[in-house]
Coordinates of C-alpha atoms and ligand atoms in Angstrom, one line a residue:
X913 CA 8.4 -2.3 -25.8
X914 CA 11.0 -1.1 -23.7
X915 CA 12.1 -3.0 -20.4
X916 CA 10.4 -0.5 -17.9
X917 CA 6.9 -0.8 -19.7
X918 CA 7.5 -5.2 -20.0
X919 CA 8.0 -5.0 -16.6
X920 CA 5.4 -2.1 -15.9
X921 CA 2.5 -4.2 -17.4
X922 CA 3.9 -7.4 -16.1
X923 CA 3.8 -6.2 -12.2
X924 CA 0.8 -4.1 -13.2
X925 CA -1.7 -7.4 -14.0
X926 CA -0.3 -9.2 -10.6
X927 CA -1.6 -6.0 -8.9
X928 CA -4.7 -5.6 -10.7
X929 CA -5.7 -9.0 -10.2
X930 CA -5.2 -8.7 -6.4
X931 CA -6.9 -5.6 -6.4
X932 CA -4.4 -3.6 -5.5
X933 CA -2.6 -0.2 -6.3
X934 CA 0.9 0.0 -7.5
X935 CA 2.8 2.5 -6.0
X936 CA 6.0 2.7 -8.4
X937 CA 8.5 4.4 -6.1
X938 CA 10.2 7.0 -8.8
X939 CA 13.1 8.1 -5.5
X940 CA 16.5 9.0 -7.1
X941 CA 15.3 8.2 -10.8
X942 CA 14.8 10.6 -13.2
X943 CA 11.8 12.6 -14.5
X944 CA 12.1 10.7 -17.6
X945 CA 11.0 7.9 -16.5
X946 CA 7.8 8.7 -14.7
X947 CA 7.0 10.5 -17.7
X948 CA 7.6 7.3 -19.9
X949 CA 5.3 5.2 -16.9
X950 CA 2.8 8.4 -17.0
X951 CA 2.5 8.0 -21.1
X952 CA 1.4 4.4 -20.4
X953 CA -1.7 5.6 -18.1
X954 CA 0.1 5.6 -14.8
X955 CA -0.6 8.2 -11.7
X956 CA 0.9 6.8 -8.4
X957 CA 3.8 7.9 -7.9
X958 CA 6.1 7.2 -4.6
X959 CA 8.5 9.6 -3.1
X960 CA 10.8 9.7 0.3
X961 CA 12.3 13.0 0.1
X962 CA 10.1 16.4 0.4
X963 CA 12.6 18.4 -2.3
X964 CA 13.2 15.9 -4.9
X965 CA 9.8 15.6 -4.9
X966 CA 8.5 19.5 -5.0
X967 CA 11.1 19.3 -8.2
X968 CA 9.5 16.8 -9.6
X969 CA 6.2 17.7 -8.9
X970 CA 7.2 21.0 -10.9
X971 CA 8.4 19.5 -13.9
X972 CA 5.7 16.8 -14.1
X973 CA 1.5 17.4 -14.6
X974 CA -1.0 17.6 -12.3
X975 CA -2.9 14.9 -12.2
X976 CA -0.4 13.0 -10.9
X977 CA -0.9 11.2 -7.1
X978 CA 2.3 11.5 -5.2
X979 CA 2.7 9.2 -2.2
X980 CA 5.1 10.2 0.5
X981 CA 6.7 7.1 1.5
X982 CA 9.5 7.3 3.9
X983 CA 10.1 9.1 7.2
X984 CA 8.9 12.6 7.1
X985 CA 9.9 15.6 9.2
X986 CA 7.4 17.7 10.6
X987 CA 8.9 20.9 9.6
X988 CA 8.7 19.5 5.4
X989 CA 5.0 18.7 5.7
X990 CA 3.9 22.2 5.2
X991 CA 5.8 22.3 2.0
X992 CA 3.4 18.8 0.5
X993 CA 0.1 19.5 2.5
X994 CA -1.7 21.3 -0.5
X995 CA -1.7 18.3 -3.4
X996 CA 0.2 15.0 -1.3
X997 CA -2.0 12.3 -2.1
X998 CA -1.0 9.8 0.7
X999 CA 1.6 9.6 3.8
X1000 CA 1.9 6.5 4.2
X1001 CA 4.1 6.3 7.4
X1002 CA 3.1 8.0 10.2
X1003 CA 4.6 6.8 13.4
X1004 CA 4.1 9.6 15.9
X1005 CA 1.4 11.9 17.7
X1006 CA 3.6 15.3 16.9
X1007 CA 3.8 14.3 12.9
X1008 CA -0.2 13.6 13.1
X1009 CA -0.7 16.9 14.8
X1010 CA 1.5 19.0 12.4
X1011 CA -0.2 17.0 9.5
X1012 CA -3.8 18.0 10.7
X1013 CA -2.4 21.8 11.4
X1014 CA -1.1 21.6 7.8
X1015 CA -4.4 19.7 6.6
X1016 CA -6.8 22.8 8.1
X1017 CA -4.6 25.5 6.3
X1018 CA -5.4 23.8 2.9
X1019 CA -8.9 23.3 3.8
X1020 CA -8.3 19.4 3.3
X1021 CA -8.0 16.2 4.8
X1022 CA -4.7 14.6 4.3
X1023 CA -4.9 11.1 4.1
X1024 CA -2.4 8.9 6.0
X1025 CA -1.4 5.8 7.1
X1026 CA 0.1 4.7 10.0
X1027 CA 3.1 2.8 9.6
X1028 CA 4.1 -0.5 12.3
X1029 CA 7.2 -1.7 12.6
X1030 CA 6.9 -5.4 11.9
X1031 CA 10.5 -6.3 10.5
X1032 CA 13.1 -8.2 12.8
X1033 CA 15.6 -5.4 12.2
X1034 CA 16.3 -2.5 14.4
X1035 CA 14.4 0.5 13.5
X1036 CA 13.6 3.8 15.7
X1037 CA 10.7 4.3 12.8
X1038 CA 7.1 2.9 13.1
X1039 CA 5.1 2.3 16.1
X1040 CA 4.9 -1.2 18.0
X1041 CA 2.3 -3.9 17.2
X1042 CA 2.3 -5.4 20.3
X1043 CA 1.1 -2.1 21.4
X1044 CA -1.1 -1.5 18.0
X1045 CA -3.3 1.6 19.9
X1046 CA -0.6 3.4 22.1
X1047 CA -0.7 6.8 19.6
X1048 CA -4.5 6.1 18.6
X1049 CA -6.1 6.3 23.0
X1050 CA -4.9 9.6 23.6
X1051 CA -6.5 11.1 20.6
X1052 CA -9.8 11.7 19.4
X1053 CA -9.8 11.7 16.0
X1054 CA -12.9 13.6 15.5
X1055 CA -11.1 16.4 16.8
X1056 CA -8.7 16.0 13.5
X1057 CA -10.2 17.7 11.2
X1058 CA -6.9 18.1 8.7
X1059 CA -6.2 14.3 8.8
X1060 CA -8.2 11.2 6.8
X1061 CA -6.6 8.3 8.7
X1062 CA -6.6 5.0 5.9
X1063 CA -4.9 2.3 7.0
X1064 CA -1.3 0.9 8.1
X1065 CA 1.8 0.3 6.7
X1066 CA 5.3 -1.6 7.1
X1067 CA 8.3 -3.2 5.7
X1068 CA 9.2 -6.3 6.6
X1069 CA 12.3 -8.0 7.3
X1070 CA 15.0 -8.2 4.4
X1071 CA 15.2 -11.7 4.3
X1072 CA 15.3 -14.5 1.5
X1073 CA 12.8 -16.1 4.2
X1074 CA 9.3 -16.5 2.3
X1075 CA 7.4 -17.8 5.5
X1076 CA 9.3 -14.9 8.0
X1077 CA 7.9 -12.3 5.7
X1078 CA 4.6 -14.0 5.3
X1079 CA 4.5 -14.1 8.7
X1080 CA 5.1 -10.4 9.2
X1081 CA 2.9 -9.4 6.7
X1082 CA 0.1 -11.4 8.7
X1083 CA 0.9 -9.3 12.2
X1084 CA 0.0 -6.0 10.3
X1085 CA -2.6 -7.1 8.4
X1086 CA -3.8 -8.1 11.6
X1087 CA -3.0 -5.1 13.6
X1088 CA -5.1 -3.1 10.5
X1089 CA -8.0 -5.3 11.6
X1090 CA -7.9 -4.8 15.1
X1091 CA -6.9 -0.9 15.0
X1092 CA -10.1 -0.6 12.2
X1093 CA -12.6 -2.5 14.6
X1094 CA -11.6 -0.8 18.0
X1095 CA -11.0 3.0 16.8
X1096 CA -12.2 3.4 13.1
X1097 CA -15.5 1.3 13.6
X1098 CA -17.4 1.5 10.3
X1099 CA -15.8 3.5 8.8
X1100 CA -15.1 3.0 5.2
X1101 CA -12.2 5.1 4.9
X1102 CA -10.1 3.1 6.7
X1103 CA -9.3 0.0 4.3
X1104 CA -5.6 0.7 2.9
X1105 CA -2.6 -2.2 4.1
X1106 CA 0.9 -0.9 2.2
X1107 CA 3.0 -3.6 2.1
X1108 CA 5.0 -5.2 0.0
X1109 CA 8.0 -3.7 -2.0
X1110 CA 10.3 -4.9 -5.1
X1111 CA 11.5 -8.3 -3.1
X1112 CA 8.3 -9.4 -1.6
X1113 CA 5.1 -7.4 -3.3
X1114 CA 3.8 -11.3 -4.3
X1115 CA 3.4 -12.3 -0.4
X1116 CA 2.6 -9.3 0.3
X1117 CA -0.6 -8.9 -2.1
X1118 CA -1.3 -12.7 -0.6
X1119 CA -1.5 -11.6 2.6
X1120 CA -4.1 -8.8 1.9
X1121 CA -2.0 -5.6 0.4
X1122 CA -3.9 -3.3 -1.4
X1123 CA -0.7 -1.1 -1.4
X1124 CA 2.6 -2.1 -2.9
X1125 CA 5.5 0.2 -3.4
X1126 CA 7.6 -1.3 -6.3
X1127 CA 10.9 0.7 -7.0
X1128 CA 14.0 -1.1 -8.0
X1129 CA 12.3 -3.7 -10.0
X1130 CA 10.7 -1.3 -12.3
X1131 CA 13.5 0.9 -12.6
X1132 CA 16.2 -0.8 -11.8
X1133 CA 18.9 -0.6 -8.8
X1134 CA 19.5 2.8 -7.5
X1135 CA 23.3 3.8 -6.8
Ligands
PLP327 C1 12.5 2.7 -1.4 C2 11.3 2.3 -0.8 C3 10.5 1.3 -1.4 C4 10.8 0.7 -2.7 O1 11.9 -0.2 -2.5 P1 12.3 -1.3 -3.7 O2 12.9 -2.4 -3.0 O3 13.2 -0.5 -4.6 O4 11.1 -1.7 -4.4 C5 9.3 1.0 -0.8 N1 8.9 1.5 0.4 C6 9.7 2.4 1.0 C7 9.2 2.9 2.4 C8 10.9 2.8 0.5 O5 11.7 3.7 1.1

C-alpha cells in the first residue's frame, strides 16, 4: 500500500466510525492523486479555487462530489452552479443571493453551508456567532428557491491548544443548534457541522462534525 491509501483508510475508519464524511481537500495537488484516492472508492473531493477546480473537474469523471471550501466570489459561482456539490462557507447575503440566481438557472438547489467565524484569529471571512441570525432575519428562505441551506461551518483557531479548540468547536456546534431550531425548524436538511481539518479533525468529530476537510495529512504539506 502506498502512504496516501495507509493514511486514506486509516483517517477513513476514524470518520466512519463518527459518522462522518471525509472531505479530502485535493487544493494545489495533482490530479494524480485524486485519481489514486478515486480508485480506492472515494468521491468527496475539496476545492478553494473556482479554476483549478473546473481543470480538474475536466480531467476527472463525473461522479465525483466537489466541495467548494474556501472564500468564493460571487462573480465565480456561475462557472460551479451546474454540478458543485456543497459550498461550504457562506458568509454573506449578496453570495446567498448570487448562489440562488445561479441555483434557478440550473434548475437546482445548491446546497450550502454557512460558515461562522469561531477562531481567535482575525479574519474578515465568516459571520459572527454572537450574532448567529444577523444574515438569516432579513431573509425568507422560502423565497430561495436556488439555495438548500445544510448546516455551518468554521475553522478554529491554529493552536496546539486541545481544550481552546474543543472549546470552539462547541460554540458552532452550538450556533448549528440554535440557527436549526429558530430558522430551519424540522427540517431535515439542515444537519451538516464542517469542522475539523488535518490538525484537529479528532476533536472536531468529538464535538459533533459530520464534515471534516483533511488536506495536508493525506497528501502531504503543500509548498
Ligand atoms: C486548506 C483547507 C483545509 C485543509 O487544510 P489541512 O490543514 O491541509 O487539512 C480545510 N478547510 C479549508 C477551508 C481549507 O482552506
Amino acid at each position: 500500500m502506498s502512504a496516501l491509501s495507509e493514511m486514506y483508510h486509516a483517517i477513513k475508519a476514524e470518520t466512519d466510525k463518527a459518522g462522518a464524511t471525509l472531505v479530502a481537500v485535493s487544493k494545489t495537488k495533482p490530479v494524480a492523486l485524486i485519481q489514486e484516492l478515486y480508485a480506492l472508492g472515494h468521491r468527496d473531493f475539496g476545492e478553494n479555487r473556482v479554476t483549478e477546480l473546473l481543470e480538474k473537474k475536466e480531467a476527472l469523471p463525473d461522479d465525483i462530489n466537489w466541495h467548494f471550501i474556501g472564500h468564493l466570489q460571487r462573480n465565480k459561482v456561475k462557472a460551479i452552479a451546474p454540478f458543485v456539490h456543497l459550498v461550504h462557507a457562506v458568509d454573506s447575503e449578496r453570495l446567498l443571493r448570487e448562489i440562488d440566481k445561479q441555483g434557478r438557472a440550473n434548475e437546482r438547489r445548491i446546497p450550502v453551508l454557512l460558515q461562522y467565524h469561531i477562531a481567535a484569529e482575525e479574519s474578515k471571512y465568516g459571520l459572527d456567532p454572537d450574532a448567529p441570525g444577523a444574515l438569516l432575519e432579513t431573509i425568507d428562505f422560502d423565497d430561495l428557491a436556488g439555495v438548500a441551506v445544510r448546516g455551518v461551518m468554521g475553522m478554529a483557531t491554529y493552536t496546539d491548544n486541545d481544550e481552546q479548540i474543543a472549546g470552539e468547536f462547541d460554540a458552532l456546534a452550538e450556533t448549528f443548534r440554535y440557527v436549526g431550531n429558530k430558522y430551519f425548524s424540522g427540517q431535515e436538511s439542515f444537519r451538516d457541522i464542517s469542522m475539523g481539518m488535518s490538525g484537529d479533525y479528532p476533536i472536531a468529530l468529538e464535538r459533533g462534525s459530520t464534515l471534516v476537510r483533511v488536506g495536508s495529512l493525506l497528501f502531504g504539506n503543500r509548498n
